[in-house]
mmCIF file of C-alpha atoms in Angstrom:
data_model
loop_
_atom_site.group_PDB
_atom_site.id
_atom_site.type_symbol
_atom_site.label_atom_id
_atom_site.label_comp_id
_atom_site.label_asym_id
_atom_site.label_seq_id
_atom_site.Cartn_x
_atom_site.Cartn_y
_atom_site.Cartn_z
ATOM 1 C CA MET A 14 0.100 0.021 -0.004
ATOM 2 C CA ALA A 15 1.298 3.474 -1.012
ATOM 3 C CA ASP A 16 2.293 5.932 2.019
ATOM 4 C CA GLN A 17 0.047 8.594 2.782
ATOM 5 C CA THR A 18 0.149 11.747 0.658
ATOM 6 C CA GLU A 19 0.488 15.117 2.691
ATOM 7 C CA TRP A 20 -3.060 15.842 2.055
ATOM 8 C CA GLU A 21 -4.522 12.470 3.193
ATOM 9 C CA THR A 22 -2.609 12.994 6.193
ATOM 10 C CA LYS A 23 -4.160 16.496 6.604
ATOM 11 C CA ALA A 24 -7.736 15.069 6.146
ATOM 12 C CA ALA A 25 -7.218 12.418 8.683
ATOM 13 C CA ASN A 26 -5.770 14.522 11.224
ATOM 14 C CA LEU A 27 -8.237 17.067 10.891
ATOM 15 C CA LEU A 28 -11.202 14.635 11.560
ATOM 16 C CA LYS A 29 -9.344 13.326 14.327
ATOM 17 C CA ALA A 30 -8.773 16.563 15.918
ATOM 18 C CA GLU A 31 -12.422 17.689 15.487
ATOM 19 C CA LEU A 32 -13.555 14.420 16.986
ATOM 20 C CA LYS A 33 -11.222 14.933 20.088
ATOM 21 C CA ARG A 34 -12.379 18.633 20.436
ATOM 22 C CA LYS A 35 -16.024 17.562 20.384
ATOM 23 C CA GLY A 36 -15.357 14.400 22.596
ATOM 24 C CA ILE A 37 -16.718 11.878 20.127
ATOM 25 C CA THR A 38 -15.218 8.446 20.019
ATOM 26 C CA TYR A 39 -14.914 6.373 16.738
ATOM 27 C CA ALA A 40 -17.695 4.265 18.214
ATOM 28 C CA GLN A 41 -20.101 7.165 18.664
ATOM 29 C CA LEU A 42 -19.142 8.579 15.163
ATOM 30 C CA ALA A 43 -20.032 5.099 13.662
ATOM 31 C CA GLU A 44 -23.301 5.095 15.221
ATOM 32 C CA LEU A 45 -23.840 8.612 14.122
ATOM 33 C CA ILE A 46 -23.231 7.709 10.342
ATOM 34 C CA GLY A 47 -24.268 4.183 10.219
ATOM 35 C CA ASP A 48 -20.741 2.926 9.731
ATOM 36 C CA LYS A 49 -18.601 0.214 11.762
ATOM 37 C CA GLU A 50 -16.134 1.476 14.276
ATOM 38 C CA ALA A 51 -13.273 -0.766 12.792
ATOM 39 C CA ASN A 52 -14.215 0.898 9.361
ATOM 40 C CA ILE A 53 -13.526 4.358 10.646
ATOM 41 C CA ARG A 54 -10.439 3.384 12.576
ATOM 42 C CA ASN A 55 -9.075 1.870 9.311
ATOM 43 C CA LYS A 56 -9.873 4.896 7.170
ATOM 44 C CA LEU A 57 -8.547 7.396 9.568
ATOM 45 C CA SER A 58 -5.244 5.202 10.049
ATOM 46 C CA ARG A 59 -4.815 4.995 6.019
ATOM 47 C CA GLY A 60 -6.273 8.449 5.665
ATOM 48 C CA LYS A 61 -8.070 7.009 2.503
ATOM 49 C CA PHE A 62 -11.519 8.268 2.337
ATOM 50 C CA THR A 63 -13.356 10.622 0.033
ATOM 51 C CA ALA A 64 -14.243 14.341 0.507
ATOM 52 C CA ALA A 65 -17.989 13.425 0.811
ATOM 53 C CA TYR A 66 -16.931 10.980 3.908
ATOM 54 C CA LEU A 67 -15.309 13.887 5.504
ATOM 55 C CA LEU A 68 -17.998 16.080 5.192
ATOM 56 C CA GLN A 69 -20.603 13.440 6.377
ATOM 57 C CA CYS A 70 -18.336 12.869 9.266
ATOM 58 C CA LEU A 71 -18.031 16.952 10.222
ATOM 59 C CA ASP A 72 -21.856 17.205 9.767
ATOM 60 C CA ALA A 73 -22.562 14.242 11.917
ATOM 61 C CA ILE A 74 -20.491 15.767 14.785
ATOM 62 C CA GLY A 75 -21.671 19.290 14.383
ATOM 63 C CA VAL A 76 -18.701 20.774 12.676
ATOM 64 C CA HIS A 77 -19.922 23.399 10.409
ATOM 65 C CA GLU A 78 -16.853 25.597 10.055
ATOM 66 C CA VAL A 79 -13.190 24.173 9.789
ATOM 67 C CA ARG A 80 -9.913 26.157 9.900
ATOM 68 C CA ALA A 81 -6.872 25.070 8.536
#
């Protein structure tokens, strides 16, 4: 598997940071978006997910503004 690109790393880190700020676990996020905790953990560790998935997760946890 190829290494994460800089942008994949930034996207994963952004989502992880927002989850931490909101105090939301992967298990809670999984429940909110109808996914499995293991899938979320894998996607974030690999940094391989779509922009649509990122937006879905951010919306589910109530993040409507992102600062880069």
